[in-house]
PDB file of C-alpha atoms in Angstrom:
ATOM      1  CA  UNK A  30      -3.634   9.778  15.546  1.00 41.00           C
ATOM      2  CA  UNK A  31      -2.057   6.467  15.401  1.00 46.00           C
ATOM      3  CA  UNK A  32      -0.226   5.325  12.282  1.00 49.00           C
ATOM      4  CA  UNK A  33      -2.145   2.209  12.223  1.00 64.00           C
ATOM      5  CA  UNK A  34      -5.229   3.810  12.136  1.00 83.00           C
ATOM      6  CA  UNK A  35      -3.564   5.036   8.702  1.00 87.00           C
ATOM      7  CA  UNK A  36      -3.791   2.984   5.119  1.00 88.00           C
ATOM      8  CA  UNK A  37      -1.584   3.801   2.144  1.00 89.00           C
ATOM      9  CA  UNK A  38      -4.145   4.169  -0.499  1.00 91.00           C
ATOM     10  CA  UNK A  39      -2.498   6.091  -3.476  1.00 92.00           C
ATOM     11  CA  UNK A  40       0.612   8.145  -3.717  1.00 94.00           C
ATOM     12  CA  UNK A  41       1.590  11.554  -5.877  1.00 95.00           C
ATOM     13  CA  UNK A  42       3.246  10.842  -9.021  1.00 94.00           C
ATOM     14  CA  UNK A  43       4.352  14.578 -10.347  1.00 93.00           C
ATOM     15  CA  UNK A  44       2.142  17.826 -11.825  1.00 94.00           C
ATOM     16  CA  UNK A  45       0.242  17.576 -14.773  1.00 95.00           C
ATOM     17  CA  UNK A  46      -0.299  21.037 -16.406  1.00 90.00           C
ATOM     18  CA  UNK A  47       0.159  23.922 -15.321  1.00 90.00           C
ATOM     19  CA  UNK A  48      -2.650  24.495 -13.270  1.00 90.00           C
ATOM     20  CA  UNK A  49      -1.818  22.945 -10.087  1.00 92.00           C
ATOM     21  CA  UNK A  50      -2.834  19.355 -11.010  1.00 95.00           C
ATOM     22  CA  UNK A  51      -1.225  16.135 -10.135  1.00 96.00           C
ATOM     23  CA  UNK A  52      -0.834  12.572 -11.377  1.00 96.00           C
ATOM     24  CA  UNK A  53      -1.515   9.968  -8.466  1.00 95.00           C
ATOM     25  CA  UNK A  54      -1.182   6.167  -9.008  1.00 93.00           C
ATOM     26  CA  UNK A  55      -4.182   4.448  -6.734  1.00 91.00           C
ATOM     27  CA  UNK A  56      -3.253   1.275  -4.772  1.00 87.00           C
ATOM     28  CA  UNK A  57      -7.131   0.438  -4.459  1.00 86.00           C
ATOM     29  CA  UNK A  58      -8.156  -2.523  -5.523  1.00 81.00           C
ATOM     30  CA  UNK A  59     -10.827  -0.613  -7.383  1.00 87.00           C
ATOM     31  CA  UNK A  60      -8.945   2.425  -8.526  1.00 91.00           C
ATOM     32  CA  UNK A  61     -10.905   5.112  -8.983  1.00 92.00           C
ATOM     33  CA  UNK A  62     -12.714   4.387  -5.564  1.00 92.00           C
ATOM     34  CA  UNK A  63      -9.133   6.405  -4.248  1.00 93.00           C
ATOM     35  CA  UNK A  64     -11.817   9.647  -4.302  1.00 93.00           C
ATOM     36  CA  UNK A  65     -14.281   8.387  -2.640  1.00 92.00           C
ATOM     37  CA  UNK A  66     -11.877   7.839   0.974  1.00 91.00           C
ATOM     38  CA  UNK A  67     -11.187  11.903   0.239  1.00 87.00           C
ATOM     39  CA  UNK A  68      -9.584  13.876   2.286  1.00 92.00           C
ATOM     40  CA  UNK A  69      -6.682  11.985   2.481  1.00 94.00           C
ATOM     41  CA  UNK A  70      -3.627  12.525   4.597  1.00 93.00           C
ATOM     42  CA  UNK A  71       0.012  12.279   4.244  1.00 93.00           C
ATOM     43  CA  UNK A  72       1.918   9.659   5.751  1.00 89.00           C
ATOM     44  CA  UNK A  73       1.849  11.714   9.110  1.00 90.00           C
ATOM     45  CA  UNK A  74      -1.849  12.521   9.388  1.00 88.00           C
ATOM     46  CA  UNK A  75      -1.023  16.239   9.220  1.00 91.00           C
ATOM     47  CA  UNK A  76      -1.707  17.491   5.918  1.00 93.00           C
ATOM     48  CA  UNK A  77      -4.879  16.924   4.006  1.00 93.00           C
ATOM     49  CA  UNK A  78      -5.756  16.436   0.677  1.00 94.00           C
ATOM     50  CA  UNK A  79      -9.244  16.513  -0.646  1.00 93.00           C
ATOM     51  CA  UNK A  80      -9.481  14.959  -4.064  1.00 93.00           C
ATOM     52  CA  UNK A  81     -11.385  15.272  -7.079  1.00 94.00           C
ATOM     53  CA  UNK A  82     -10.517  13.141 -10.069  1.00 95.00           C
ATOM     54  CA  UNK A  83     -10.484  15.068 -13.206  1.00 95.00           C
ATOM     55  CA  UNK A  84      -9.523  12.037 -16.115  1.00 94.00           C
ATOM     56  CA  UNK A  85      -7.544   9.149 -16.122  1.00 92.00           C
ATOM     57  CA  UNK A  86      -4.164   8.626 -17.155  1.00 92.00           C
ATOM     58  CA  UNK A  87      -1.704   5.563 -17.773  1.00 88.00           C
ATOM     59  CA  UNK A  88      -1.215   4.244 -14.321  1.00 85.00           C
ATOM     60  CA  UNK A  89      -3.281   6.497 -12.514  1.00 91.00           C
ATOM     61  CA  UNK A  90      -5.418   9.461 -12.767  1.00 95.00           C
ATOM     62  CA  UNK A  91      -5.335  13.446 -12.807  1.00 95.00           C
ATOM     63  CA  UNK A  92      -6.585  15.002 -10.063  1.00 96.00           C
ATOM     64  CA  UNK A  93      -7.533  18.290  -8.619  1.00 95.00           C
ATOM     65  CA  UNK A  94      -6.537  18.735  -5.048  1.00 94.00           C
ATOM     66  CA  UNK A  95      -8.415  21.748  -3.644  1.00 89.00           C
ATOM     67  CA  UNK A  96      -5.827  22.848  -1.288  1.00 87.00           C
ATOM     68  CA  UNK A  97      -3.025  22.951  -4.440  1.00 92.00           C
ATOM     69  CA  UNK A  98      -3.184  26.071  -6.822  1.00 91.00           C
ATOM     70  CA  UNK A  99      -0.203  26.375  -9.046  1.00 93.00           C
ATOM     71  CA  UNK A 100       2.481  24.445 -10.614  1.00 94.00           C
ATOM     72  CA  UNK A 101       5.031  24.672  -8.206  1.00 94.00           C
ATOM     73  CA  UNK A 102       2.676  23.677  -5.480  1.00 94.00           C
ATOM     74  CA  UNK A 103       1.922  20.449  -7.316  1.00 94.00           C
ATOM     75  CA  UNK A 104       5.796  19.604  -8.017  1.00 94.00           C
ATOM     76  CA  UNK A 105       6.283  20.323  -4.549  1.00 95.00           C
ATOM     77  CA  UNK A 106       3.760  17.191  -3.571  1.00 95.00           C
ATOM     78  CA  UNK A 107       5.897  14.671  -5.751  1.00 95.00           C
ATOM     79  CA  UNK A 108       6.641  11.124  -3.967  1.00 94.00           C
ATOM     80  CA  UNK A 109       4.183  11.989  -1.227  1.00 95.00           C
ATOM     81  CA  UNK A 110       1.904   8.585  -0.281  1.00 94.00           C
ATOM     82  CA  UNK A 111      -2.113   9.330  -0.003  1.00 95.00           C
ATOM     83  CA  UNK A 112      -4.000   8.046   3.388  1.00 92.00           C
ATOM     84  CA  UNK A 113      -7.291   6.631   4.655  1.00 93.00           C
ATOM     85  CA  UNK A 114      -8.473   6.199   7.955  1.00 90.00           C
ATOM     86  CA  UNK A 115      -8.843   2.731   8.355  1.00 86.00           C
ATOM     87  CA  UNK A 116     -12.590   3.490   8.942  1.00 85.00           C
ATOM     88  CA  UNK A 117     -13.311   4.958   5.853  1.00 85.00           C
ATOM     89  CA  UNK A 118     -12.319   2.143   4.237  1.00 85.00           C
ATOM     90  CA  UNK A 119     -14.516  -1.327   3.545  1.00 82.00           C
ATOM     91  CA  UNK A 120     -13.927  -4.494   5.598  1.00 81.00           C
ATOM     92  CA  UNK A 121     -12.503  -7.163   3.812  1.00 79.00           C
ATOM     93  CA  UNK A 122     -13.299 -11.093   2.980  1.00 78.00           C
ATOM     94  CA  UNK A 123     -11.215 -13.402   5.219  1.00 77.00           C
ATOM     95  CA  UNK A 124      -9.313 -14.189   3.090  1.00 79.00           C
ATOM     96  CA  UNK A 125      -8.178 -10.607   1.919  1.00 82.00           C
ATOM     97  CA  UNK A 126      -5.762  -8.081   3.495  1.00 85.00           C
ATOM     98  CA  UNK A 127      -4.778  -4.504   3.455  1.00 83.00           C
ATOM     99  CA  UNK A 128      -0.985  -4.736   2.445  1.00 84.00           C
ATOM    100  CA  UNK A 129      -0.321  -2.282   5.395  1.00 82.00           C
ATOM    101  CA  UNK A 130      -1.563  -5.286   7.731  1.00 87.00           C
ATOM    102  CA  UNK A 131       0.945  -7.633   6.166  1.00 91.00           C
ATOM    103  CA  UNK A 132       4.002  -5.418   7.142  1.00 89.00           C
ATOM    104  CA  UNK A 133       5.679  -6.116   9.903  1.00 92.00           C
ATOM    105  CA  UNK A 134       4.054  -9.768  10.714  1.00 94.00           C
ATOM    106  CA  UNK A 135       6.441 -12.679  11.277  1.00 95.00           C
ATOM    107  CA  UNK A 136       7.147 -15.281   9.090  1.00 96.00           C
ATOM    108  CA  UNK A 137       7.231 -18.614  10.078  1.00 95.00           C
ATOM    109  CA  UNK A 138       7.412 -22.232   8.098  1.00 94.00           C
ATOM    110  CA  UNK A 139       5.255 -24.534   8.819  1.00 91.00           C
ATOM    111  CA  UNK A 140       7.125 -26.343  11.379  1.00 92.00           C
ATOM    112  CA  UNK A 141       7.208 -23.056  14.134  1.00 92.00           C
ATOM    113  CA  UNK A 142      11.131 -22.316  12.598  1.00 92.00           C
ATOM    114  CA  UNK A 143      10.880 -18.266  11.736  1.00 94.00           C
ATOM    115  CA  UNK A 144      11.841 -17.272   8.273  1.00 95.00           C
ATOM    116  CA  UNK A 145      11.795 -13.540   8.820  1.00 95.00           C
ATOM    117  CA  UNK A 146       9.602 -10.662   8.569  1.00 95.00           C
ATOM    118  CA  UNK A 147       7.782  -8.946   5.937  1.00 95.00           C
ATOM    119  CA  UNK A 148       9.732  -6.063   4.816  1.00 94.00           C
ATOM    120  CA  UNK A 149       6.578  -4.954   1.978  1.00 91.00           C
ATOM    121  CA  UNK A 150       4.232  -6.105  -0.237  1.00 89.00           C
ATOM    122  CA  UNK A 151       5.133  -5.810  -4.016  1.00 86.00           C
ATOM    123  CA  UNK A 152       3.230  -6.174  -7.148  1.00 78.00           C
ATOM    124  CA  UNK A 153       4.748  -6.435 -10.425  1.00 74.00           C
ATOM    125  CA  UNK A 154       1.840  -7.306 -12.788  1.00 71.00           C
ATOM    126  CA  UNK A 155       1.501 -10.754 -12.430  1.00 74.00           C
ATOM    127  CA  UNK A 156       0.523 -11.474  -8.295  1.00 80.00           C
ATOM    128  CA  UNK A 157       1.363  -9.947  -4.713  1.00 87.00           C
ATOM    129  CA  UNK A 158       5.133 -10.742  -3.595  1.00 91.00           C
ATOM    130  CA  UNK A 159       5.711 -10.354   0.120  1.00 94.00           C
ATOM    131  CA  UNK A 160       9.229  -9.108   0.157  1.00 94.00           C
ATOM    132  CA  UNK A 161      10.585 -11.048   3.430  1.00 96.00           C
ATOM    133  CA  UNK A 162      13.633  -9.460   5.130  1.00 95.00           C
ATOM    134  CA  UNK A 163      15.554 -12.583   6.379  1.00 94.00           C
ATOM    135  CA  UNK A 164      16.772 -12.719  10.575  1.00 92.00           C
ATOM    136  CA  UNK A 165      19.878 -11.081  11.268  1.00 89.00           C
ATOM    137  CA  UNK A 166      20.720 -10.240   7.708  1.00 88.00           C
ATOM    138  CA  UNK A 167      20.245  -7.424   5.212  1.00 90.00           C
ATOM    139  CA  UNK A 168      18.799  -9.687   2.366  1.00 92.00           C
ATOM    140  CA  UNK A 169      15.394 -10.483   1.860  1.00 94.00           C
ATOM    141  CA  UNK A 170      13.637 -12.619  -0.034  1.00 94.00           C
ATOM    142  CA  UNK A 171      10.278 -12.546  -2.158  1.00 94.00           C
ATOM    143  CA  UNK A 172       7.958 -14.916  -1.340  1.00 94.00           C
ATOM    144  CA  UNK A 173       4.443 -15.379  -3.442  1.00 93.00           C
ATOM    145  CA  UNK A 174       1.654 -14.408  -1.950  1.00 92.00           C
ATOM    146  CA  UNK A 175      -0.551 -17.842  -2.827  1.00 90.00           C
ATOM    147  CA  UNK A 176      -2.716 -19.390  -0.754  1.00 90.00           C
ATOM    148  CA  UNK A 177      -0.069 -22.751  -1.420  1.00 91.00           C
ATOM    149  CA  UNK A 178       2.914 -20.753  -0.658  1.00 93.00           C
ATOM    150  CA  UNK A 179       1.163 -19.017   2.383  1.00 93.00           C
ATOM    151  CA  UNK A 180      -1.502 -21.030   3.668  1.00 93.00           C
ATOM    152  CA  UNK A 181      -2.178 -19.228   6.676  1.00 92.00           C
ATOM    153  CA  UNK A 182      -2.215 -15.290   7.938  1.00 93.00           C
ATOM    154  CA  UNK A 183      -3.199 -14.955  11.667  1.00 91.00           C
ATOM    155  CA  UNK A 184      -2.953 -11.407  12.141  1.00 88.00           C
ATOM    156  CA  UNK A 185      -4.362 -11.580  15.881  1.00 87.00           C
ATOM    157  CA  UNK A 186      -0.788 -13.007  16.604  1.00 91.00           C
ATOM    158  CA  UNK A 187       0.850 -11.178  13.917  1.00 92.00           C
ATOM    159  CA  UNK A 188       2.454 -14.256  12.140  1.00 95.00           C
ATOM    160  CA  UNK A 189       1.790 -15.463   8.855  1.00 95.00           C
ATOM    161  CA  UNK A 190       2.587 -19.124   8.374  1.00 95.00           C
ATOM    162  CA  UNK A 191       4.045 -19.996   4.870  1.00 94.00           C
ATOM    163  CA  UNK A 192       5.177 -22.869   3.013  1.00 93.00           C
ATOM    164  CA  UNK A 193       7.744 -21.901   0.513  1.00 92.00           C
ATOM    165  CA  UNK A 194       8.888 -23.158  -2.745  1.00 89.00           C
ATOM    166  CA  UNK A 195      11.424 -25.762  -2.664  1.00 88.00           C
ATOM    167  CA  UNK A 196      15.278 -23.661  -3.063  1.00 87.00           C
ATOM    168  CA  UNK A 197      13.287 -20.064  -2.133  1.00 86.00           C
ATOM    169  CA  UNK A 198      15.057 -19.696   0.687  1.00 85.00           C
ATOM    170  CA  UNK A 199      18.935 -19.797   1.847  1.00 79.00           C
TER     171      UNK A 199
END
Protein backbone atom coordinates (compact mmCIF):
# COMPACT_ATOMS: atom_id res chain seq x y z
CA UNK A 1 0.00 0.00 0.00
CA UNK A 2 1.29 3.33 -0.83
CA UNK A 3 1.83 5.94 1.88
CA UNK A 4 -0.10 8.40 -0.03
CA UNK A 5 -2.94 6.41 -0.21
CA UNK A 6 -2.59 6.98 3.74
CA UNK A 7 -4.17 10.19 5.80
CA UNK A 8 -3.16 11.05 9.36
CA UNK A 9 -6.48 11.27 10.96
CA UNK A 10 -5.95 11.03 14.82
CA UNK A 11 -3.07 9.86 16.88
CA UNK A 12 -2.81 7.83 20.50
CA UNK A 13 -2.43 10.03 23.36
CA UNK A 14 -1.74 7.40 26.45
CA UNK A 15 -4.21 4.64 28.43
CA UNK A 16 -7.05 5.67 30.22
CA UNK A 17 -8.02 3.10 32.94
CA UNK A 18 -7.09 0.16 33.42
CA UNK A 19 -8.95 -1.69 31.06
CA UNK A 20 -7.08 -1.39 27.96
CA UNK A 21 -8.49 2.01 26.86
CA UNK A 22 -6.80 4.86 25.22
CA UNK A 23 -7.02 8.63 24.84
CA UNK A 24 -6.70 9.69 21.03
CA UNK A 25 -6.73 13.39 19.94
CA UNK A 26 -8.76 13.47 16.33
CA UNK A 27 -7.31 15.73 13.58
CA UNK A 28 -10.84 15.62 11.75
CA UNK A 29 -12.29 18.51 11.04
CA UNK A 30 -15.38 17.02 12.62
CA UNK A 31 -13.92 15.10 15.49
CA UNK A 32 -15.81 12.49 16.44
CA UNK A 33 -16.29 11.45 12.67
CA UNK A 34 -12.40 9.80 13.55
CA UNK A 35 -14.80 6.39 14.17
CA UNK A 36 -16.54 6.41 11.46
CA UNK A 37 -13.02 5.93 8.91
CA UNK A 38 -12.49 2.69 11.52
CA UNK A 39 -10.18 0.42 11.14
CA UNK A 40 -7.48 2.59 11.05
CA UNK A 41 -3.85 1.85 10.45
CA UNK A 42 -0.59 2.89 11.77
CA UNK A 43 1.63 5.02 9.95
CA UNK A 44 2.85 1.83 7.98
CA UNK A 45 -0.46 0.30 6.95
CA UNK A 46 0.39 -2.82 8.97
CA UNK A 47 -1.40 -2.78 12.09
CA UNK A 48 -5.06 -2.11 12.48
CA UNK A 49 -7.10 -0.53 14.81
CA UNK A 50 -10.83 -0.74 14.87
CA UNK A 51 -12.34 1.96 17.01
CA UNK A 52 -15.19 2.51 19.11
CA UNK A 53 -15.54 5.77 20.97
CA UNK A 54 -16.57 5.28 24.47
CA UNK A 55 -16.84 9.33 25.91
CA UNK A 56 -15.11 12.31 25.27
CA UNK A 57 -12.36 13.83 26.97
CA UNK A 58 -10.40 17.29 26.92
CA UNK A 59 -8.75 17.21 23.58
CA UNK A 60 -9.94 14.08 22.39
CA UNK A 61 -11.91 11.11 23.23
CA UNK A 62 -11.69 7.55 25.03
CA UNK A 63 -11.81 4.84 23.00
CA UNK A 64 -12.05 1.13 22.92
CA UNK A 65 -9.81 -0.49 20.40
CA UNK A 66 -10.94 -4.11 19.95
CA UNK A 67 -7.64 -5.53 19.24
CA UNK A 68 -6.16 -3.85 22.81
CA UNK A 69 -7.05 -5.75 26.14
CA UNK A 70 -5.07 -4.59 29.07
CA UNK A 71 -3.21 -1.72 30.39
CA UNK A 72 0.05 -2.39 29.25
CA UNK A 73 -1.20 -3.02 25.78
CA UNK A 74 -2.69 0.46 25.69
CA UNK A 75 0.64 2.23 27.12
CA UNK A 76 2.37 0.31 24.65
CA UNK A 77 0.26 2.27 21.68
CA UNK A 78 1.37 5.80 23.08
CA UNK A 79 2.57 8.42 20.26
CA UNK A 80 1.30 6.10 17.56
CA UNK A 81 -0.60 8.36 14.57
CA UNK A 82 -4.22 6.82 13.41
CA UNK A 83 -4.80 6.28 9.41
CA UNK A 84 -7.46 6.43 6.70
CA UNK A 85 -7.39 5.30 3.35
CA UNK A 86 -7.72 8.19 1.39
CA UNK A 87 -10.97 6.56 0.06
CA UNK A 88 -12.70 6.33 3.09
CA UNK A 89 -12.46 9.68 3.54
CA UNK A 90 -14.89 12.66 1.93
CA UNK A 91 -13.72 14.81 -1.00
CA UNK A 92 -13.14 18.18 -0.22
CA UNK A 93 -14.33 21.90 -1.47
CA UNK A 94 -11.66 23.48 -3.72
CA UNK A 95 -10.69 25.39 -1.68
CA UNK A 96 -9.92 22.85 1.23
CA UNK A 97 -7.01 20.41 1.74
CA UNK A 98 -5.97 17.39 3.64
CA UNK A 99 -2.81 18.72 5.57
CA UNK A 100 -1.03 15.47 4.35
CA UNK A 101 -1.46 17.02 0.68
CA UNK A 102 0.22 20.22 1.76
CA UNK A 103 3.51 18.42 2.85
CA UNK A 104 6.04 18.28 0.73
CA UNK A 105 4.68 20.94 -2.04
CA UNK A 106 7.00 23.78 -3.05
CA UNK A 107 6.77 27.12 -2.11
CA UNK A 108 7.08 29.74 -4.38
CA UNK A 109 6.40 33.81 -4.22
CA UNK A 110 4.57 35.19 -6.50
CA UNK A 111 7.16 36.16 -8.87
CA UNK A 112 8.36 32.14 -9.74
CA UNK A 113 11.49 32.82 -6.91
CA UNK A 114 11.09 29.47 -4.49
CA UNK A 115 10.78 30.12 -0.84
CA UNK A 116 11.07 26.54 0.31
CA UNK A 117 9.04 23.64 1.10
CA UNK A 118 6.46 22.79 3.51
CA UNK A 119 7.98 21.00 6.31
CA UNK A 120 4.06 20.53 8.22
CA UNK A 121 1.03 21.99 8.86
CA UNK A 122 0.51 23.39 12.46
CA UNK A 123 -2.41 24.59 14.36
CA UNK A 124 -2.19 26.40 17.48
CA UNK A 125 -5.78 27.57 18.20
CA UNK A 126 -6.10 30.46 16.29
CA UNK A 127 -5.54 29.30 12.18
CA UNK A 128 -3.41 26.67 10.08
CA UNK A 129 0.48 27.66 9.96
CA UNK A 130 2.38 25.95 7.16
CA UNK A 131 5.71 25.48 8.77
CA UNK A 132 8.09 26.19 5.58
CA UNK A 133 11.60 24.67 5.78
CA UNK A 134 13.73 27.35 3.96
CA UNK A 135 16.37 26.05 0.73
CA UNK A 136 19.58 24.89 1.82
CA UNK A 137 19.11 25.70 5.46
CA UNK A 138 17.87 24.06 8.65
CA UNK A 139 15.41 26.94 9.62
CA UNK A 140 12.02 27.21 8.64
CA UNK A 141 9.62 29.55 8.77
CA UNK A 142 5.73 29.69 9.55
CA UNK A 143 3.77 31.06 7.11
CA UNK A 144 -0.28 31.64 7.59
CA UNK A 145 -2.30 29.65 5.89
CA UNK A 146 -4.80 32.67 4.45
CA UNK A 147 -6.13 32.83 1.35
CA UNK A 148 -4.03 36.62 1.27
CA UNK A 149 -0.90 35.08 2.43
CA UNK A 150 -1.37 31.99 0.07
CA UNK A 151 -3.46 32.79 -2.72
CA UNK A 152 -2.94 29.86 -4.69
CA UNK A 153 -2.37 25.81 -4.05
CA UNK A 154 -1.92 23.85 -7.36
CA UNK A 155 -1.39 20.52 -6.14
CA UNK A 156 -1.36 18.94 -9.81
CA UNK A 157 2.18 20.61 -9.94
CA UNK A 158 2.80 20.34 -6.36
CA UNK A 159 3.54 24.11 -5.70
CA UNK A 160 1.69 26.36 -3.66
CA UNK A 161 2.12 30.00 -4.60
CA UNK A 162 2.18 32.44 -1.57
CA UNK A 163 2.46 35.97 -0.90
CA UNK A 164 3.98 36.57 2.43
CA UNK A 165 3.82 39.20 4.99
CA UNK A 166 6.12 41.99 4.58
CA UNK A 167 9.64 40.98 7.03
CA UNK A 168 8.26 37.01 7.19
CA UNK A 169 10.94 35.90 5.52
CA UNK A 170 14.97 36.27 5.70
Amino acid sequence: MSKDELVCVGAISGAYGVKGEVRIKSFCATPEDIEAYSPLTDETGKRSFSLAIVHSVKNGFVVRIAEVATKEEADALKGVTLHAHRDQLPSLPDDEFYHADLVGLTVVDTGGTELGRVKSVQNHGAADLLEVALPDSSATVLLPFTKVAVPTVDLASGRIVADPPEGLWP
